[in-house]
Coordinates of C-alpha atoms in Angstrom, one line a residue:
Chain A
M1 CA 71.5 66.5 98.8
K2 CA 70.3 68.1 101.9
N3 CA 72.9 66.1 103.9
L4 CA 75.5 67.4 101.2
F5 CA 74.9 71.3 101.1
V6 CA 75.0 71.4 104.8
V7 CA 78.7 69.1 104.6
V8 CA 79.5 72.1 102.2
L9 CA 78.5 74.7 104.6
I10 CA 80.7 73.1 107.4
I11 CA 83.2 73.1 105.5
L12 CA 83.2 77.0 104.2
L13 CA 81.7 78.2 107.5
T14 CA 85.2 77.0 108.8
G15 CA 87.4 78.5 105.9
C16 CA 85.7 82.1 108.1
A17 CA 87.0 81.2 111.4
S18 CA 90.4 80.2 109.9
Y19 CA 90.7 83.7 108.0
Q20 CA 90.9 85.2 111.5
R21 CA 92.4 83.3 113.0
K22 CA 95.6 83.1 110.1
N23 CA 95.3 86.2 110.0
N24 CA 96.4 87.1 113.7
Q25 CA 98.6 85.2 113.1
I26 CA 100.1 87.5 110.4
A27 CA 100.3 89.9 112.8
Q28 CA 102.5 88.5 115.3
T29 CA 105.0 87.6 112.9
L30 CA 105.8 91.4 112.8
Y31 CA 108.2 90.6 115.5
K32 CA 109.7 88.9 114.4
S33 CA 109.8 89.7 109.9
P34 CA 110.4 93.0 108.3
P35 CA 106.9 94.9 107.6
K36 CA 107.8 93.8 104.2
A37 CA 108.1 90.6 104.7
V38 CA 104.1 90.9 106.7
L39 CA 103.2 92.8 103.9
K40 CA 103.7 90.1 100.9
I41 CA 102.4 87.7 103.2
L42 CA 99.2 89.9 103.8
Q43 CA 98.9 90.3 100.2
G44 CA 99.0 87.2 99.3
T45 CA 95.7 85.8 101.5
E46 CA 91.9 86.7 100.0
P47 CA 90.4 88.7 102.3
L48 CA 86.8 88.0 102.4
K49 CA 84.4 91.3 100.3
R50 CA 83.3 91.4 103.7
D51 CA 86.3 91.9 105.6
I52 CA 88.0 94.2 102.6
A53 CA 88.1 96.8 105.1
Q54 CA 90.0 95.3 107.5
Y55 CA 92.5 94.4 104.8
H56 CA 93.0 97.7 103.5
L57 CA 94.2 99.2 107.3
N58 CA 96.1 96.5 107.3
V59 CA 97.2 97.0 104.3
G60 CA 97.9 100.4 104.5
I61 CA 99.5 100.6 108.2
L62 CA 102.6 97.6 106.3
Q63 CA 103.4 99.7 104.2
F64 CA 103.2 103.3 106.2
K65 CA 105.6 100.4 108.4
I66 CA 107.8 100.3 105.7
G67 CA 108.1 104.5 104.2
N68 CA 105.9 104.1 101.7
F69 CA 104.0 106.1 102.0
S70 CA 102.0 107.0 99.3
A71 CA 100.7 103.7 98.8
A72 CA 99.5 104.0 102.5
I73 CA 97.2 107.3 101.8
T74 CA 96.1 105.2 98.8
A75 CA 95.1 102.0 101.3
L76 CA 93.8 104.2 103.7
E77 CA 91.9 106.2 101.7
L78 CA 90.4 103.4 100.6
A79 CA 89.6 102.0 104.6
K80 CA 88.4 104.9 105.2
K81 CA 85.9 105.0 102.4
E82 CA 84.7 101.8 102.9
M83 CA 84.4 102.1 106.5
A84 CA 82.4 104.9 106.3
A85 CA 80.0 103.0 103.8
L86 CA 79.7 99.5 106.2
Q87 CA 78.1 102.8 108.8
A88 CA 74.7 102.0 107.5
I89 CA 72.8 98.8 108.7
S90 CA 72.3 95.6 106.8
I91 CA 69.6 93.5 107.4
S92 CA 70.8 91.0 105.1
E93 CA 73.5 91.0 107.2
N94 CA 72.5 91.1 110.7
A95 CA 69.6 88.3 109.5
A96 CA 73.2 86.0 109.0
A97 CA 74.5 87.1 112.5
A98 CA 71.9 86.3 114.3
T99 CA 71.8 83.0 112.5
V100 CA 75.1 81.9 111.8
N101 CA 77.7 83.8 113.8
E102 CA 78.9 88.0 114.3
T103 CA 82.0 87.7 111.1
Y104 CA 78.5 87.6 109.6
R105 CA 78.4 91.2 109.2
A106 CA 81.3 93.5 107.1
Y107 CA 83.6 94.7 108.8
S108 CA 83.0 98.5 109.7
G109 CA 86.1 99.5 111.8
Y110 CA 86.2 100.1 115.9
P111 CA 85.9 103.3 117.3
T112 CA 90.1 102.7 118.6
D113 CA 90.7 102.3 114.0
L114 CA 87.9 105.1 112.9
I115 CA 90.4 107.7 114.5
M116 CA 93.6 105.9 114.1
V117 CA 93.2 105.5 110.7
H118 CA 93.1 109.8 110.7
N119 CA 96.2 109.5 112.5
I120 CA 98.3 107.2 110.4
L121 CA 96.5 109.1 107.4
A122 CA 97.7 112.0 108.4
L123 CA 101.8 111.2 109.2
S124 CA 101.9 109.6 105.7
Y125 CA 100.5 113.3 104.3
L126 CA 102.7 114.3 106.9
F127 CA 106.7 111.9 105.9
N128 CA 105.4 112.7 102.5
N129 CA 105.8 116.6 102.5
D130 CA 102.3 117.3 102.3
I131 CA 101.0 119.3 106.0
G132 CA 97.9 120.6 104.3
G133 CA 96.6 117.2 103.9
A134 CA 98.1 115.8 107.0
R135 CA 96.2 119.1 108.0
V136 CA 92.5 117.8 106.5
E137 CA 93.4 114.2 108.7
I138 CA 93.2 115.8 111.8
L139 CA 90.6 118.0 111.3
Q140 CA 88.5 114.9 109.9
A141 CA 89.9 113.1 112.7
Q142 CA 88.3 116.1 115.6
V143 CA 84.7 115.3 113.5
A144 CA 85.3 111.7 114.0
M145 CA 86.2 112.0 117.7
R146 CA 83.0 113.7 118.6
K147 CA 80.8 111.7 116.4
L148 CA 81.8 108.9 118.7
A149 CA 82.2 111.1 122.3
K150 CA 79.5 110.8 124.9
G151 CA 79.4 112.3 127.7
R152 CA 81.9 111.5 129.7
A153 CA 82.4 108.3 128.4
L154 CA 86.3 108.1 125.9
I155 CA 85.2 105.3 123.6
G156 CA 86.9 106.3 120.6
Q157 CA 89.0 109.4 122.3
L158 CA 92.5 109.2 121.6
A159 CA 95.5 111.7 123.0
S160 CA 97.6 110.9 120.1
T161 CA 94.9 112.4 117.9
H162 CA 94.6 115.8 119.8
L163 CA 98.7 115.3 120.4
I164 CA 99.5 114.9 116.4
S165 CA 97.0 117.6 115.9
G166 CA 98.9 120.0 118.3
I167 CA 102.4 119.2 116.5
I168 CA 101.2 120.0 112.6
Y169 CA 99.0 122.9 113.5
E170 CA 102.3 124.4 115.7
L171 CA 104.5 123.2 112.4
L172 CA 102.2 125.7 110.4
G173 CA 102.1 128.5 113.1
E174 CA 98.0 128.4 114.2
Q175 CA 99.4 129.1 117.8
S176 CA 96.2 129.4 119.2
N177 CA 94.6 126.0 116.7
A178 CA 97.9 123.9 118.8
L179 CA 97.0 124.5 121.9
I180 CA 93.5 123.9 121.7
S181 CA 94.6 120.5 121.0
Y182 CA 97.4 120.0 123.1
R183 CA 94.9 120.9 126.0
K184 CA 92.4 118.3 125.2
A185 CA 95.6 115.6 125.0
D186 CA 95.8 116.2 128.4
V187 CA 92.2 116.2 129.1
I188 CA 92.1 113.5 127.5
L189 CA 95.4 111.3 129.9
I190 CA 94.2 113.2 133.3
D191 CA 90.2 110.8 132.5
N192 CA 92.5 108.2 131.5
K193 CA 94.3 109.0 134.9
L194 CA 97.6 108.7 132.7
P195 CA 100.8 110.6 133.2
T196 CA 101.2 113.7 131.1
P197 CA 104.3 113.3 129.0
M198 CA 106.9 115.6 129.7
G199 CA 106.9 117.3 125.9
L200 CA 103.4 117.6 126.5
K201 CA 103.6 119.5 129.9
Q202 CA 106.3 121.8 127.5
A203 CA 104.1 121.9 124.2
L204 CA 100.6 123.7 126.8
L205 CA 103.5 125.9 128.0
R206 CA 105.3 126.6 125.1
M207 CA 102.0 127.5 123.7
S208 CA 99.7 129.5 126.2
Y209 CA 102.6 131.6 126.3
I210 CA 102.2 133.1 123.4
V211 CA 98.9 132.7 122.6
D212 CA 97.5 133.2 126.8
K213 CA 100.4 134.3 128.9
K214 CA 98.4 135.6 131.9
S215 CA 95.8 133.9 132.3
Q216 CA 96.7 130.1 130.6
Y217 CA 100.1 129.8 130.7
A218 CA 100.4 130.5 134.3
I219 CA 97.5 128.3 135.7
Y220 CA 100.2 125.3 133.2
K221 CA 103.4 127.5 135.4
K222 CA 102.0 126.8 138.9
R223 CA 101.0 122.8 138.1
F224 CA 104.6 122.0 135.9
P225 CA 106.8 124.7 138.1
D226 CA 109.9 122.8 137.8
I227 CA 109.9 122.9 133.8
P228 CA 111.4 125.8 133.2
T229 CA 110.1 129.5 131.0
P230 CA 110.2 129.6 127.6
N231 CA 111.6 131.2 125.1
K232 CA 112.0 132.7 122.3
N233 CA 115.7 131.0 120.2
T234 CA 116.6 129.6 117.0
K235 CA 117.0 126.3 118.5
S236 CA 115.5 123.4 116.2
K237 CA 112.5 121.8 117.4
I238 CA 112.3 117.8 117.4
F239 CA 108.5 116.2 118.2
V240 CA 109.4 112.1 118.5
L241 CA 107.1 109.9 118.1
Y242 CA 107.6 105.9 118.9
F243 CA 105.5 103.5 117.8
D244 CA 105.7 100.0 120.7
A245 CA 105.2 97.2 119.5
V246 CA 101.7 94.9 118.0
V247 CA 98.2 95.8 118.9
D248 CA 97.4 92.3 120.6
H249 CA 94.6 90.2 118.8
K250 CA 91.6 89.2 120.2
A251 CA 91.5 84.9 121.1
E252 CA 87.5 82.7 121.6
F253 CA 86.7 81.9 124.6
S254 CA 83.9 79.7 124.0
L255 CA 81.4 76.5 126.4
L256 CA 79.9 73.9 125.8
V257 CA 76.9 73.4 127.3
P258 CA 74.1 70.7 127.0
S259 CA 70.5 71.8 125.8
P260 CA 67.6 72.1 128.0
N261 CA 66.7 68.8 127.2
D262 CA 70.0 67.1 126.8
D263 CA 69.7 65.9 123.9
Q264 CA 71.9 68.1 122.4
L265 CA 75.4 69.9 122.2
I266 CA 75.3 73.6 122.5
R267 CA 78.5 76.3 122.1
I268 CA 78.5 79.6 123.0
A269 CA 81.5 81.9 121.2
M270 CA 82.8 85.0 122.5
P271 CA 85.4 87.1 122.1
R272 CA 88.1 88.7 124.6
Y273 CA 91.2 89.9 124.6
P274 CA 93.0 87.0 126.5
K275 CA 95.4 89.6 129.1
T276 CA 99.1 89.8 128.5
N277 CA 102.5 91.1 130.2
T278 CA 103.8 93.0 127.4
T279 CA 107.0 95.2 128.3
I280 CA 106.5 97.9 127.1
S281 CA 109.4 99.7 125.1
H282 CA 111.0 103.4 125.0
G283 CA 112.5 105.5 121.8
I284 CA 115.6 107.1 123.1
I285 CA 117.1 110.4 121.9
K286 CA 120.9 111.7 122.5
V287 CA 122.0 114.8 121.3
N288 CA 126.1 115.2 123.0
K289 CA 125.6 114.3 127.1
Q290 CA 122.0 114.7 127.2
Q291 CA 119.1 111.7 127.0
L292 CA 115.9 111.8 126.7
T293 CA 113.2 109.0 127.0
T294 CA 109.1 108.9 125.1
Q295 CA 106.4 108.2 127.3
L296 CA 103.6 107.1 127.0
I297 CA 100.3 109.1 125.2
D298 CA 97.9 106.6 123.9
N299 CA 97.6 102.9 125.0
L300 CA 96.0 101.3 122.8
N301 CA 96.2 97.6 123.7
L302 CA 93.7 99.0 125.9
S303 CA 92.1 100.9 124.1
V304 CA 91.2 98.5 121.9
R305 CA 89.8 96.2 125.2
K306 CA 87.7 99.5 125.3
D307 CA 85.7 99.1 122.7
L308 CA 85.1 95.4 123.1
S309 CA 83.8 96.1 126.1
Q310 CA 81.1 98.8 124.7
I311 CA 80.0 96.5 122.1
Y312 CA 80.1 93.6 125.2
P313 CA 76.6 93.4 125.8
S314 CA 74.9 93.5 122.4
I315 CA 77.3 90.3 121.3
L316 CA 76.6 88.0 124.2
L317 CA 72.5 89.1 123.5
M318 CA 73.3 88.0 120.4
T319 CA 74.6 84.9 120.9
T320 CA 72.3 84.3 123.5
S321 CA 69.8 84.1 120.8
R322 CA 71.9 82.9 117.9
A323 CA 71.4 79.6 119.8
V324 CA 68.2 79.4 120.6
I325 CA 67.2 80.0 116.8
K326 CA 70.1 76.9 116.1
D327 CA 68.1 74.0 119.3
T328 CA 65.1 74.7 117.4
L329 CA 67.0 75.0 114.0
V330 CA 68.1 71.2 115.2
K331 CA 65.2 69.7 117.0
K332 CA 63.1 70.7 113.4
A333 CA 66.2 68.4 111.4
N334 CA 66.0 65.9 114.4
E335 CA 62.1 65.5 114.3
K336 CA 61.9 64.4 110.1
D337 CA 65.3 63.1 110.2
D338 CA 67.8 61.2 113.3
L339 CA 70.4 61.9 110.7
L340 CA 69.6 65.2 109.8
G341 CA 69.6 66.0 113.3
I342 CA 72.7 65.4 114.6
V343 CA 74.5 67.0 110.8
F344 CA 72.0 70.0 111.5
N345 CA 74.2 70.0 115.4
V346 CA 76.9 69.6 114.1
A347 CA 76.9 72.2 111.1
T348 CA 75.5 75.1 114.8
F349 CA 77.7 74.0 116.3
I350 CA 81.3 74.9 114.1
S351 CA 79.6 77.1 112.6
E352 CA 79.3 79.0 115.9
V353 CA 83.1 81.1 116.0
A354 CA 83.4 84.6 117.9
D355 CA 84.3 87.9 115.5
L356 CA 88.3 88.1 115.9
R357 CA 88.5 90.5 113.3
S358 CA 90.2 94.0 114.0
W359 CA 92.7 96.1 113.1
N360 CA 96.0 93.7 114.1
M361 CA 98.5 96.0 113.5
L362 CA 98.6 98.8 114.8
P363 CA 101.1 99.3 117.2
A364 CA 100.6 99.0 120.8
N365 CA 101.3 101.9 122.8
I366 CA 102.2 105.2 121.3
Q367 CA 104.8 107.5 123.2
F368 CA 106.5 111.0 122.2
A369 CA 109.2 113.2 123.6
Y370 CA 110.0 117.3 122.7
M371 CA 113.2 118.6 122.7
E372 CA 115.1 121.7 121.4
T373 CA 119.3 121.7 120.4
N374 CA 121.5 124.0 118.2
E375 CA 123.6 120.3 117.8
P376 CA 123.7 119.1 113.9
T377 CA 122.6 116.0 114.8
V378 CA 120.2 114.0 117.2
S379 CA 120.6 110.1 117.5
L380 CA 117.7 107.7 118.2
G381 CA 117.4 104.3 119.5
R382 CA 116.2 101.8 122.5
K383 CA 117.1 100.1 124.8
N384 CA 119.6 97.6 123.6
V385 CA 119.8 98.5 119.8
P386 CA 122.1 100.6 117.8
S387 CA 120.9 104.3 117.6
E388 CA 121.3 105.8 114.4
K389 CA 122.5 109.4 114.0
V390 CA 119.5 111.8 111.9
E391 CA 120.7 115.6 110.7
I392 CA 118.9 118.9 111.7
K393 CA 119.6 121.4 109.9
K394 CA 119.8 124.9 111.9
G395 CA 116.8 126.5 113.1
T396 CA 114.0 123.7 111.7
D397 CA 111.4 122.1 113.0
N398 CA 111.4 118.4 112.9
V399 CA 108.6 115.6 113.3
L400 CA 110.9 111.6 113.9
L401 CA 109.3 108.5 114.2
L402 CA 110.5 105.9 114.9
N403 CA 108.9 102.1 115.4
S404 CA 110.8 99.0 118.1
L405 CA 110.5 96.4 114.8
T406 CA 111.4 98.2 112.6
S407 CA 115.3 100.1 112.6
S408 CA 113.6 102.9 110.2
I409 CA 113.4 106.6 110.9
F410 CA 110.8 108.5 109.4
H411 CA 111.8 112.9 108.8
Y412 CA 109.7 115.7 108.0
Q413 CA 111.8 118.6 108.1
Q414 CA 110.7 122.2 107.5
Chain B
M1 CA 54.7 73.3 90.6
K2 CA 59.0 72.3 92.1
V3 CA 59.9 73.3 88.4
K4 CA 57.9 76.7 88.9
I5 CA 59.3 77.6 91.8
N6 CA 63.1 77.0 90.6
I7 CA 62.9 78.9 87.8
S8 CA 61.3 82.0 90.0
I9 CA 64.2 81.7 91.6
F10 CA 66.7 81.6 88.4
L11 CA 65.4 84.5 87.8
L12 CA 64.8 86.7 90.4
S13 CA 68.8 85.3 91.0
I14 CA 69.4 87.3 87.8
I15 CA 68.4 90.0 87.8
F16 CA 70.0 90.5 91.3
L17 CA 72.6 90.1 90.6
T18 CA 72.3 92.4 87.6
A19 CA 71.2 95.1 89.8
C20 CA 75.1 94.2 91.5
S21 CA 76.5 94.8 88.3
T22 CA 79.0 98.0 87.0
T23 CA 77.3 100.4 85.1
V24 CA 78.5 103.7 83.5
K25 CA 76.2 106.4 81.8
R26 CA 77.9 109.7 80.4
I27 CA 76.3 112.8 81.6
D28 CA 77.4 116.2 80.3
A29 CA 79.7 117.7 82.6
S30 CA 78.1 120.8 83.5
D31 CA 75.2 119.0 85.2
Q32 CA 75.0 118.8 89.1
V33 CA 75.4 115.4 90.4
D34 CA 76.1 115.0 94.3
L35 CA 76.9 112.0 95.3
S36 CA 78.7 111.9 98.9
G37 CA 78.6 115.5 100.3
A38 CA 81.2 116.8 99.5
W39 CA 83.0 119.4 97.3
N40 CA 82.6 119.0 94.3
D41 CA 83.2 120.1 90.3
T42 CA 80.1 121.9 90.6
D43 CA 81.8 123.5 93.7
S44 CA 84.6 124.2 92.0
Q45 CA 82.8 126.1 89.4
L46 CA 79.8 127.8 90.9
V47 CA 82.1 129.9 93.7
A48 CA 84.4 130.7 90.5
K49 CA 82.1 131.9 88.7
N50 CA 80.4 133.9 90.4
M51 CA 83.5 134.9 92.2
I52 CA 85.7 136.2 89.9
K53 CA 81.9 137.7 88.8
D54 CA 81.7 139.9 91.8
A55 CA 85.9 140.8 91.9
L56 CA 85.4 142.1 88.5
S57 CA 82.5 145.3 88.9
A58 CA 84.2 146.0 92.1
N59 CA 85.5 149.6 91.9
W60 CA 89.3 148.3 91.4
I61 CA 89.2 147.5 87.9
T62 CA 87.9 150.9 86.6
N63 CA 90.2 153.1 89.0
F64 CA 93.2 151.2 87.5
R65 CA 92.5 151.3 83.7
K66 CA 91.5 155.4 84.8
K67 CA 95.3 155.4 86.4
A68 CA 96.8 153.4 83.8
G69 CA 94.7 152.9 80.6
K70 CA 95.2 149.3 80.1
N71 CA 92.9 147.0 81.8
P72 CA 95.0 145.1 84.9
T73 CA 97.4 142.1 84.9
V74 CA 96.6 139.9 87.5
I75 CA 98.4 136.1 88.4
I76 CA 97.3 133.8 91.3
G77 CA 99.0 132.8 93.6
T78 CA 97.8 129.6 95.9
V79 CA 94.8 129.2 97.2
K80 CA 95.0 127.0 100.3
N81 CA 92.7 124.0 101.8
L82 CA 91.7 124.5 105.4
S83 CA 89.0 122.3 105.4
H84 CA 87.8 119.1 106.5
E85 CA 88.2 117.2 103.0
H86 CA 91.2 116.4 100.1
I87 CA 90.1 119.0 97.9
N88 CA 92.4 119.5 94.6
T89 CA 92.5 123.3 94.4
N90 CA 94.2 122.8 91.0
T91 CA 90.7 122.9 89.2
F92 CA 89.6 125.7 91.1
V93 CA 92.3 127.9 90.5
E94 CA 91.6 126.9 86.7
N95 CA 88.8 127.4 86.9
M96 CA 89.2 131.1 88.6
Q97 CA 91.8 131.8 85.8
R98 CA 89.3 130.5 82.7
E99 CA 86.6 133.0 84.4
M100 CA 88.8 136.1 83.9
I101 CA 89.9 135.1 81.4
N102 CA 87.4 135.4 78.9
S103 CA 85.7 138.3 80.7
G104 CA 88.4 139.9 79.1
E105 CA 88.5 142.4 81.2
V106 CA 91.6 141.7 82.7
Q107 CA 95.6 140.4 81.1
F108 CA 96.3 137.0 82.8
V109 CA 99.9 135.8 83.5
A110 CA 101.1 132.7 84.0
S111 CA 102.5 130.9 87.5
A112 CA 105.4 130.7 89.1
G113 CA 105.1 127.1 87.8
Q114 CA 104.5 127.7 84.5
R115 CA 106.4 130.4 83.9
S116 CA 110.0 128.5 84.9
Q117 CA 108.8 126.0 81.6
I118 CA 108.8 129.1 79.2
R119 CA 111.7 130.6 80.8
E120 CA 113.1 126.9 80.1
E121 CA 112.0 127.2 75.9
R122 CA 113.0 130.8 76.1
G123 CA 116.6 130.0 77.2
D124 CA 116.8 127.1 74.1
Q125 CA 116.1 129.3 71.5
D126 CA 118.4 131.3 72.5
I127 CA 120.2 129.1 71.6
N128 CA 118.5 126.5 68.8
A129 CA 115.7 129.1 67.2
T130 CA 116.9 131.3 64.5
E131 CA 116.6 134.6 64.7
A132 CA 113.6 135.7 62.8
T133 CA 111.2 133.7 65.7
R134 CA 113.7 133.9 68.9
K135 CA 111.8 134.6 71.9
K136 CA 113.9 136.6 73.6
M137 CA 114.1 137.3 77.5
G138 CA 113.3 140.6 79.3
D139 CA 110.2 140.5 77.5
E140 CA 107.9 139.3 80.2
L141 CA 104.4 141.1 81.3
G142 CA 104.8 141.6 84.6
A143 CA 101.2 141.3 87.0
D144 CA 100.2 144.1 88.7
Y145 CA 97.6 142.5 90.6
M146 CA 97.4 139.3 92.8
L147 CA 94.9 136.8 93.9
Q148 CA 95.3 135.0 96.6
G149 CA 92.7 132.6 98.4
Q150 CA 91.4 129.7 101.1
I151 CA 88.8 127.1 101.3
N152 CA 87.5 126.5 105.3
T153 CA 84.5 124.8 106.3
I154 CA 82.4 124.1 109.3
I155 CA 81.1 120.7 110.1
D156 CA 79.0 120.0 112.2
V157 CA 77.5 115.9 113.0
E158 CA 75.1 114.5 114.7
G159 CA 74.2 110.3 113.8
R160 CA 73.7 110.4 110.7
K161 CA 73.3 114.0 109.7
Q162 CA 75.2 117.2 109.0
V163 CA 75.7 120.3 108.2
R164 CA 79.4 121.6 106.0
Y165 CA 79.7 124.7 105.6
Y166 CA 82.2 126.1 102.8
Q167 CA 83.7 129.3 103.1
V168 CA 86.1 130.3 100.4
N169 CA 87.6 133.8 100.9
L170 CA 89.9 135.3 97.8
K171 CA 92.2 139.0 98.0
L172 CA 93.5 140.1 95.6
I173 CA 96.1 141.7 96.4
S174 CA 98.5 144.8 94.8
I175 CA 101.5 143.8 94.1
K176 CA 103.5 147.5 93.3
D177 CA 102.6 148.1 97.2
N178 CA 100.5 145.3 99.4
R179 CA 97.1 147.2 98.7
I180 CA 94.8 145.1 99.6
V181 CA 91.7 146.3 96.6
W182 CA 89.0 143.7 96.3
V183 CA 88.7 141.5 98.7
G184 CA 85.3 138.4 98.3
E185 CA 83.1 135.4 100.1
K186 CA 81.8 132.8 99.4
K187 CA 79.5 130.6 101.2
I188 CA 77.9 127.1 100.4
K189 CA 75.9 125.3 102.9
K190 CA 74.7 121.6 102.7
Y191 CA 72.7 119.5 104.7
I192 CA 73.8 115.4 104.2
K193 CA 71.0 113.1 105.3
N194 CA 73.3 109.4 105.4
S195 CA 70.6 106.3 104.7
T196 CA 70.5 104.5 107.9
L197 CA 70.0 101.1 106.1
R198 CA 72.4 99.5 103.5
E199 CA 72.7 96.4 101.2

């Protein structure tokens, strides 16, 4: 009877691990299939209760990529609520994680997820023509980032969030808030040793010229002497965001070591992000003979790796402690019955899986460009892909979002 | 002995599962229930009641009556949500409207959205209603004042503790000459401590 129970447990545990791998495979199909098809596959899966936040996050980002903004808002608000509730500690989940594996903890989101959920929500509200809702999200993102900030550590600090905040404030005519947000984006890029994109340099000059011409504008003008002085004009403003590729997902790294007495095998499984050589593609904006390329504002492949590095020591400690517990359990079973000992050894061996869960359908990086024009149309595209024309009404403010994996362009105009 | 243990485990499981099931209890709409600490119906009702009471006890209303010899007519404009929460300002506007109308101190006219529907109906009556019952165009009551406002928040977070500070500002503006005749302010401060443990 006991043996049967253990066998059932093994089957169940193997199922948990295979769901994680399947989910990562689904995320990778975004390179070959349209988001709508991927969403259908994802919605056909049955997530475990403890993985529900990850499920809502992925459903939300896919709905967003399709352009179904209301559904994206619903899914992401659910994910946000779930992740907030899961910030409290569960004793039973911790006990299961300490004895079986890390996947027994409910998925509560990594720092990048906790901030990116506001980014995608803000853009969903914006493209759904609810700029007030977008403003609420950027305020929430700022509180979330403040909560995650620890000294100069950049965990959960995304330049793209401040950039999107700046754009929304600028659209609402809140120039002072816009300048503060653009400045924060610039500071994060400097701390990350990344160059400030041209669009952000222009934004810093544009806003400081209005808000604080004597002091802050003079500083930025000294830093960016090649950019012309902003002037009041009736040109249309175009903010272009570009979502490139799919963020990397984790893989399992496992080790087999014999126990101190050489009588059993102990398996140690840890998550890691394998090295990838993803080439970054760029969005291209063409107006007449003028051509502009989007530039990197956030590398989410780096952010997710930082998130994992931060908790790696605790995962390692937990994995080692678990190995000791499992070793003791097998020894005790072995003392009772040799066969039971073998069954327990196999069960503990198979149950040792790394937690590979992540918000694996996010873009790999976010890019930005800005331009002002009097032309009624702009062409948007990327290298080796035919560009699409977007109509721009004279004197309007526009936010455009391009995605490297789909041909759809999202457009907010006011 | 073994049978007794099994029965106990079975009973405990039932109790545990019962605790997990959804329960619904009807409560009075005026009962104060705070779940997450976010802006809720209680805040909306409380702020609307206090602010309208304050507005109706200010000098502008007596000054208007002295001058015009009638109660002022008010319309509610937009109440902007500049807070950290997705607040449905419509319920807040409805609460204020109810407080004002029920006071009997002011007359109230429909908002821009409601007006267009009524105008459509009047247009329809022009064609389809009998002469005796038809309501003609151009008899609308023009508002004297417009109430506008905004909801702001300041949030201070440290670990599981949070202080939420809400500030609601309302302004009553004379439509005739853009004079601001009344400014009201209501503040709510909430201290929220999230639980460290969960199920």
